[in-house]
Amino acid sequence: MRAVRIPLAIRIPAVVIVFMAAVAVFVSERVLSRLQEAQTRHLGDLATVYLDGLAPALVAPVVREDVWEVFDIVDRARQIHAGLRPTETVVATADGRVLASSDPRLHPSRSPLPSSFLAERTTAPAIASNDIEGRAVARRDLSSGGRIVGSVHATFDTAPLLAERRSVLMTLIGTNAALTLALALTAWLTVRRMMRPMRVLASHLKASPESPVEPIPDSLVNTAPREFRGLFAAFNRMAEAVREREALSRHLAEEERLASLGRLASGMAHEINNPLGGLFNAIDTLKEHGERSDVRRRTIDLIDRGLKGIRDVVRTTLVTYRADRDARSLQRADIDDLKLLIEPEIRRKSLTLQWRNEGFEEVQVSPSVVRQVLLNLLLNACQATPPGGQVSLRATVEDAHLVAVVEDSGPGLSDSAHDVLVGRPDQTGSASGSGLGLWMVRRLVREGGGTIAVTPRLPEGTTIRVALPFAREEGLADVA
């Protein structure tokens, strides 16, 4: 499964959001903790004031267990401290029975002290908050003569404190969310602006390998940040160098093509001069003995064979170095014609030629591409093979592909020639022309959608296998 790559313009704002969210959670937790501590402390102080104010007045009535006086003191205290909002006040005896309360119907006298109040005794006011129920419970023990005579219990409504806490929490969430979004948007806009030159550079670098490298326009270079102007200028210099190199490679390849044709022409001069000499002799014979019918017939047959031989040599040379004008298919005779072109080189170096061209009569492959590819490979094989060696060609059809195998008995393909033929896409021949024929082979095979494989030939030599796929009939007109 292919991993999804998130653009940098999204990753950086996402990091900002995560970072700000972590900071917001930490800050909010600290603020709410301090607020809760402050509220609890403030509530404890108020409860202490309230209970400490009741305690001195309640000691004597509690000792006497004067219910009415205790009730009167509690009622007057509630009116004085109305701002504290105590919801319940209960005065209990030392044995835990209710003596009097602010709500006699809920907590009648002599009834057991409800379990909701604090049970542990303490000389100082104690308070416990219950945020779920929204109330706080406080206790203050009453003492007389060094012994506990009773206790005062009070509950307070903490809903306003909880509401204040929620208000602070919502304020923090809103503020942090707004700040986080603002920073994330700022980061996104900043990164997009910073990455704009990189996108321009990436678009030029990702151009199709078949299309020429285009330099970055001056309008973009001049408006780019200072840090990227030097980078754009360096890319433009590189693009110009690549274009010059491609132009030089095409020029050298064309020169190599013409040079190969020149070498073939010089080798075939003998093939043409021989029948020409015979033709001149035949003409002289006609001039001297043309009145004899048998001599005239034999001489005309000789002239006919000689002219056909010259025509075949010229035709084969022209069709090999001229792109097809018609959308015809490759015929077996198109490959056999190459044998005539390389025979002078075979004879010159005393080589042995093995030729197997079988298994098909006509296939949907560009004749021009096949002839140029095989002729370059055969000439390269003849050049690499020492005198007395062997060169072979085997052409056949396998799985909707025309497969041609060229072998030689030379010292083997050099590393540089191997790189030119099947190596890096940018590898070309040297300026002297070495390897340009192989470069042309690689280019033609790649444009035809084919493959090239190079393997050593035992005990010595090289085997080059070229496979070209059959083209659709309607596409042959566009094949180079």
PDB file of C-alpha atoms in Angstrom, residues 56-220:
ATOM      1  CA  PRO A  56     -19.545  31.368  70.570  1.00  0.00           C
ATOM      2  CA  ALA A  57     -23.255  32.097  70.610  1.00  0.00           C
ATOM      3  CA  LEU A  58     -24.295  28.449  70.367  1.00  0.00           C
ATOM      4  CA  VAL A  59     -22.120  26.902  73.102  1.00  0.00           C
ATOM      5  CA  ALA A  60     -24.380  27.833  76.074  1.00  0.00           C
ATOM      6  CA  PRO A  61     -27.724  26.948  74.401  1.00  0.00           C
ATOM      7  CA  VAL A  62     -26.278  23.638  73.184  1.00  0.00           C
ATOM      8  CA  VAL A  63     -25.079  22.775  76.711  1.00  0.00           C
ATOM      9  CA  ARG A  64     -28.585  23.528  77.983  1.00  0.00           C
ATOM     10  CA  GLU A  65     -30.070  21.879  74.857  1.00  0.00           C
ATOM     11  CA  ASP A  66     -32.291  24.954  74.415  1.00  0.00           C
ATOM     12  CA  VAL A  67     -33.788  24.211  71.003  1.00  0.00           C
ATOM     13  CA  TRP A  68     -35.600  27.540  70.569  1.00  0.00           C
ATOM     14  CA  GLU A  69     -32.648  29.679  71.376  1.00  0.00           C
ATOM     15  CA  VAL A  70     -30.441  27.647  69.045  1.00  0.00           C
ATOM     16  CA  PHE A  71     -33.017  28.008  66.284  1.00  0.00           C
ATOM     17  CA  ASP A  72     -33.214  31.766  66.888  1.00  0.00           C
ATOM     18  CA  ILE A  73     -29.414  32.138  66.688  1.00  0.00           C
ATOM     19  CA  VAL A  74     -29.276  30.104  63.462  1.00  0.00           C
ATOM     20  CA  ASP A  75     -32.063  32.111  61.874  1.00  0.00           C
ATOM     21  CA  ARG A  76     -30.482  35.446  62.755  1.00  0.00           C
ATOM     22  CA  ALA A  77     -27.104  34.257  61.419  1.00  0.00           C
ATOM     23  CA  ARG A  78     -28.662  33.302  58.083  1.00  0.00           C
ATOM     24  CA  GLN A  79     -30.101  36.785  57.736  1.00  0.00           C
ATOM     25  CA  ILE A  80     -26.800  38.466  58.607  1.00  0.00           C
ATOM     26  CA  HIS A  81     -24.754  36.241  56.253  1.00  0.00           C
ATOM     27  CA  ALA A  82     -27.253  36.039  53.439  1.00  0.00           C
ATOM     28  CA  GLY A  83     -24.491  36.719  50.906  1.00  0.00           C
ATOM     29  CA  LEU A  84     -22.921  33.369  51.747  1.00  0.00           C
ATOM     30  CA  ARG A  85     -26.007  31.547  50.513  1.00  0.00           C
ATOM     31  CA  PRO A  86     -25.948  28.698  53.082  1.00  0.00           C
ATOM     32  CA  THR A  87     -28.670  26.280  52.062  1.00  0.00           C
ATOM     33  CA  GLU A  88     -28.817  24.358  55.328  1.00  0.00           C
ATOM     34  CA  THR A  89     -27.573  24.891  58.868  1.00  0.00           C
ATOM     35  CA  VAL A  90     -27.820  22.125  61.458  1.00  0.00           C
ATOM     36  CA  VAL A  91     -26.740  22.204  65.120  1.00  0.00           C
ATOM     37  CA  ALA A  92     -26.125  18.744  66.608  1.00  0.00           C
ATOM     38  CA  THR A  93     -25.382  17.457  70.083  1.00  0.00           C
ATOM     39  CA  ALA A  94     -22.160  15.648  70.973  1.00  0.00           C
ATOM     40  CA  ASP A  95     -23.800  12.256  70.453  1.00  0.00           C
ATOM     41  CA  GLY A  96     -24.771  13.135  66.820  1.00  0.00           C
ATOM     42  CA  ARG A  97     -28.453  14.030  67.258  1.00  0.00           C
ATOM     43  CA  VAL A  98     -30.009  17.085  65.604  1.00  0.00           C
ATOM     44  CA  LEU A  99     -30.722  19.791  68.151  1.00  0.00           C
ATOM     45  CA  ALA A 100     -32.049  22.448  65.757  1.00  0.00           C
ATOM     46  CA  SER A 101     -31.853  23.199  62.037  1.00  0.00           C
ATOM     47  CA  SER A 102     -32.754  25.873  59.539  1.00  0.00           C
ATOM     48  CA  ASP A 103     -35.327  23.493  58.080  1.00  0.00           C
ATOM     49  CA  PRO A 104     -37.057  21.656  60.973  1.00  0.00           C
ATOM     50  CA  ARG A 105     -39.260  19.704  58.629  1.00  0.00           C
ATOM     51  CA  LEU A 106     -36.266  18.218  56.814  1.00  0.00           C
ATOM     52  CA  HIS A 107     -34.125  17.736  59.921  1.00  0.00           C
ATOM     53  CA  PRO A 108     -36.423  17.575  62.977  1.00  0.00           C
ATOM     54  CA  SER A 109     -35.010  17.819  66.500  1.00  0.00           C
ATOM     55  CA  ARG A 110     -33.693  14.670  68.137  1.00  0.00           C
ATOM     56  CA  SER A 111     -33.333  12.972  64.724  1.00  0.00           C
ATOM     57  CA  PRO A 112     -29.984  11.415  63.789  1.00  0.00           C
ATOM     58  CA  LEU A 113     -27.495  13.666  61.994  1.00  0.00           C
ATOM     59  CA  PRO A 114     -27.735  12.945  58.217  1.00  0.00           C
ATOM     60  CA  SER A 115     -24.806  11.069  56.714  1.00  0.00           C
ATOM     61  CA  SER A 116     -24.353  13.829  54.116  1.00  0.00           C
ATOM     62  CA  PHE A 117     -22.691  16.012  56.768  1.00  0.00           C
ATOM     63  CA  LEU A 118     -19.090  15.592  57.883  1.00  0.00           C
ATOM     64  CA  ALA A 119     -18.734  12.967  60.564  1.00  0.00           C
ATOM     65  CA  GLU A 120     -15.187  13.523  61.767  1.00  0.00           C
ATOM     66  CA  ARG A 121     -14.692  15.880  64.665  1.00  0.00           C
ATOM     67  CA  THR A 122     -12.440  18.902  64.343  1.00  0.00           C
ATOM     68  CA  THR A 123     -11.768  21.940  66.478  1.00  0.00           C
ATOM     69  CA  ALA A 124     -11.214  24.111  63.406  1.00  0.00           C
ATOM     70  CA  PRO A 125     -13.806  24.544  60.648  1.00  0.00           C
ATOM     71  CA  ALA A 126     -13.550  21.819  57.971  1.00  0.00           C
ATOM     72  CA  ILE A 127     -15.113  22.023  54.493  1.00  0.00           C
ATOM     73  CA  ALA A 128     -15.639  19.492  51.662  1.00  0.00           C
ATOM     74  CA  SER A 129     -16.913  20.341  48.155  1.00  0.00           C
ATOM     75  CA  ASN A 130     -19.024  18.133  45.896  1.00  0.00           C
ATOM     76  CA  ASP A 131     -18.898  19.541  42.324  1.00  0.00           C
ATOM     77  CA  ILE A 132     -21.344  16.930  41.033  1.00  0.00           C
ATOM     78  CA  GLU A 133     -24.093  18.017  43.438  1.00  0.00           C
ATOM     79  CA  GLY A 134     -22.996  21.646  43.330  1.00  0.00           C
ATOM     80  CA  ARG A 135     -22.673  22.128  47.064  1.00  0.00           C
ATOM     81  CA  ALA A 136     -20.082  22.292  49.865  1.00  0.00           C
ATOM     82  CA  VAL A 137     -20.411  20.930  53.425  1.00  0.00           C
ATOM     83  CA  ALA A 138     -18.671  22.563  56.445  1.00  0.00           C
ATOM     84  CA  ARG A 139     -18.398  21.511  60.128  1.00  0.00           C
ATOM     85  CA  ARG A 140     -17.380  23.335  63.320  1.00  0.00           C
ATOM     86  CA  ASP A 141     -17.275  21.554  66.676  1.00  0.00           C
ATOM     87  CA  LEU A 142     -18.485  23.387  69.798  1.00  0.00           C
ATOM     88  CA  SER A 143     -16.405  22.965  72.951  1.00  0.00           C
ATOM     89  CA  SER A 144     -16.914  24.019  76.560  1.00  0.00           C
ATOM     90  CA  GLY A 145     -14.553  23.365  79.432  1.00  0.00           C
ATOM     91  CA  GLY A 146     -12.209  21.381  77.195  1.00  0.00           C
ATOM     92  CA  ARG A 147     -14.816  18.926  75.920  1.00  0.00           C
ATOM     93  CA  ILE A 148     -16.955  18.704  72.758  1.00  0.00           C
ATOM     94  CA  VAL A 149     -20.549  19.599  73.536  1.00  0.00           C
ATOM     95  CA  GLY A 150     -21.903  19.706  69.982  1.00  0.00           C
ATOM     96  CA  SER A 151     -21.262  20.709  66.401  1.00  0.00           C
ATOM     97  CA  VAL A 152     -22.496  23.139  63.761  1.00  0.00           C
ATOM     98  CA  HIS A 153     -22.997  21.905  60.182  1.00  0.00           C
ATOM     99  CA  ALA A 154     -23.695  24.034  57.115  1.00  0.00           C
ATOM    100  CA  THR A 155     -24.103  23.443  53.377  1.00  0.00           C
ATOM    101  CA  PHE A 156     -23.401  26.104  50.782  1.00  0.00           C
ATOM    102  CA  ASP A 157     -24.548  26.391  47.167  1.00  0.00           C
ATOM    103  CA  THR A 158     -21.448  26.290  44.909  1.00  0.00           C
ATOM    104  CA  ALA A 159     -23.365  26.544  41.617  1.00  0.00           C
ATOM    105  CA  PRO A 160     -22.211  30.157  41.020  1.00  0.00           C
ATOM    106  CA  LEU A 161     -18.589  29.072  41.513  1.00  0.00           C
ATOM    107  CA  LEU A 162     -18.993  26.182  39.095  1.00  0.00           C
ATOM    108  CA  ALA A 163     -20.685  28.498  36.587  1.00  0.00           C
ATOM    109  CA  GLU A 164     -17.778  30.896  36.886  1.00  0.00           C
ATOM    110  CA  ARG A 165     -15.366  28.026  36.350  1.00  0.00           C
ATOM    111  CA  ARG A 166     -17.244  26.890  33.251  1.00  0.00           C
ATOM    112  CA  SER A 167     -17.286  30.435  31.944  1.00  0.00           C
ATOM    113  CA  VAL A 168     -13.527  30.659  32.363  1.00  0.00           C
ATOM    114  CA  LEU A 169     -13.111  27.269  30.666  1.00  0.00           C
ATOM    115  CA  MET A 170     -15.217  28.304  27.665  1.00  0.00           C
ATOM    116  CA  THR A 171     -13.316  31.573  27.446  1.00  0.00           C
ATOM    117  CA  LEU A 172     -10.023  29.679  27.441  1.00  0.00           C
ATOM    118  CA  ILE A 173     -11.258  27.218  24.818  1.00  0.00           C
ATOM    119  CA  GLY A 174     -12.562  29.974  22.569  1.00  0.00           C
ATOM    120  CA  THR A 175      -9.449  32.106  22.960  1.00  0.00           C
ATOM    121  CA  ASN A 176      -7.083  29.181  22.391  1.00  0.00           C
ATOM    122  CA  ALA A 177      -9.095  27.910  19.415  1.00  0.00           C
ATOM    123  CA  ALA A 178      -9.144  31.340  17.801  1.00  0.00           C
ATOM    124  CA  LEU A 179      -5.439  31.839  18.472  1.00  0.00           C
ATOM    125  CA  THR A 180      -4.606  28.342  17.163  1.00  0.00           C
ATOM    126  CA  LEU A 181      -6.612  28.819  13.966  1.00  0.00           C
ATOM    127  CA  ALA A 182      -5.107  32.256  13.432  1.00  0.00           C
ATOM    128  CA  LEU A 183      -1.574  30.907  13.863  1.00  0.00           C
ATOM    129  CA  ALA A 184      -2.319  27.876  11.666  1.00  0.00           C
ATOM    130  CA  LEU A 185      -3.702  30.125   8.919  1.00  0.00           C
ATOM    131  CA  THR A 186      -0.692  32.404   9.229  1.00  0.00           C
ATOM    132  CA  ALA A 187       1.637  29.401   9.030  1.00  0.00           C
ATOM    133  CA  TRP A 188      -0.225  28.059   5.990  1.00  0.00           C
ATOM    134  CA  LEU A 189      -0.054  31.373   4.148  1.00  0.00           C
ATOM    135  CA  THR A 190       3.587  31.833   5.110  1.00  0.00           C
ATOM    136  CA  VAL A 191       4.577  28.349   3.993  1.00  0.00           C
ATOM    137  CA  ARG A 192       2.669  28.690   0.733  1.00  0.00           C
ATOM    138  CA  ARG A 193       4.450  31.928   0.048  1.00  0.00           C
ATOM    139  CA  MET A 194       7.792  30.397   0.967  1.00  0.00           C
ATOM    140  CA  MET A 195       7.113  27.282  -1.128  1.00  0.00           C
ATOM    141  CA  ARG A 196       5.969  29.161  -4.224  1.00  0.00           C
ATOM    142  CA  PRO A 197       9.510  29.338  -5.689  1.00  0.00           C
ATOM    143  CA  MET A 198      10.015  25.664  -4.857  1.00  0.00           C
ATOM    144  CA  ARG A 199       6.831  24.773  -6.744  1.00  0.00           C
ATOM    145  CA  VAL A 200       8.095  26.708  -9.749  1.00  0.00           C
ATOM    146  CA  LEU A 201      11.410  24.855  -9.596  1.00  0.00           C
ATOM    147  CA  ALA A 202       9.703  21.486  -9.082  1.00  0.00           C
ATOM    148  CA  SER A 203       7.385  22.028 -12.062  1.00  0.00           C
ATOM    149  CA  HIS A 204      10.396  22.638 -14.306  1.00  0.00           C
ATOM    150  CA  LEU A 205      12.284  19.664 -12.876  1.00  0.00           C
ATOM    151  CA  LYS A 206       9.278  17.350 -13.368  1.00  0.00           C
ATOM    152  CA  ALA A 207       8.973  18.178 -17.060  1.00  0.00           C
ATOM    153  CA  SER A 208       8.585  15.212 -19.394  1.00  0.00           C
ATOM    154  CA  PRO A 209      11.922  13.521 -20.230  1.00  0.00           C
ATOM    155  CA  GLU A 210      10.960  13.656 -23.897  1.00  0.00           C
ATOM    156  CA  SER A 211      10.415  17.425 -23.874  1.00  0.00           C
ATOM    157  CA  PRO A 212      13.267  19.939 -23.840  1.00  0.00           C
ATOM    158  CA  VAL A 213      14.309  21.498 -20.547  1.00  0.00           C
ATOM    159  CA  GLU A 214      12.744  24.935 -20.261  1.00  0.00           C
ATOM    160  CA  PRO A 215      14.481  27.671 -18.221  1.00  0.00           C
ATOM    161  CA  ILE A 216      12.547  29.616 -15.600  1.00  0.00           C
ATOM    162  CA  PRO A 217      11.248  32.904 -17.073  1.00  0.00           C
ATOM    163  CA  ASP A 218      13.019  36.097 -16.016  1.00  0.00           C
ATOM    164  CA  SER A 219       9.741  37.506 -14.662  1.00  0.00           C
ATOM    165  CA  LEU A 220       9.635  34.738 -12.034  1.00  0.00           C
TER     166      LEU A 220
END
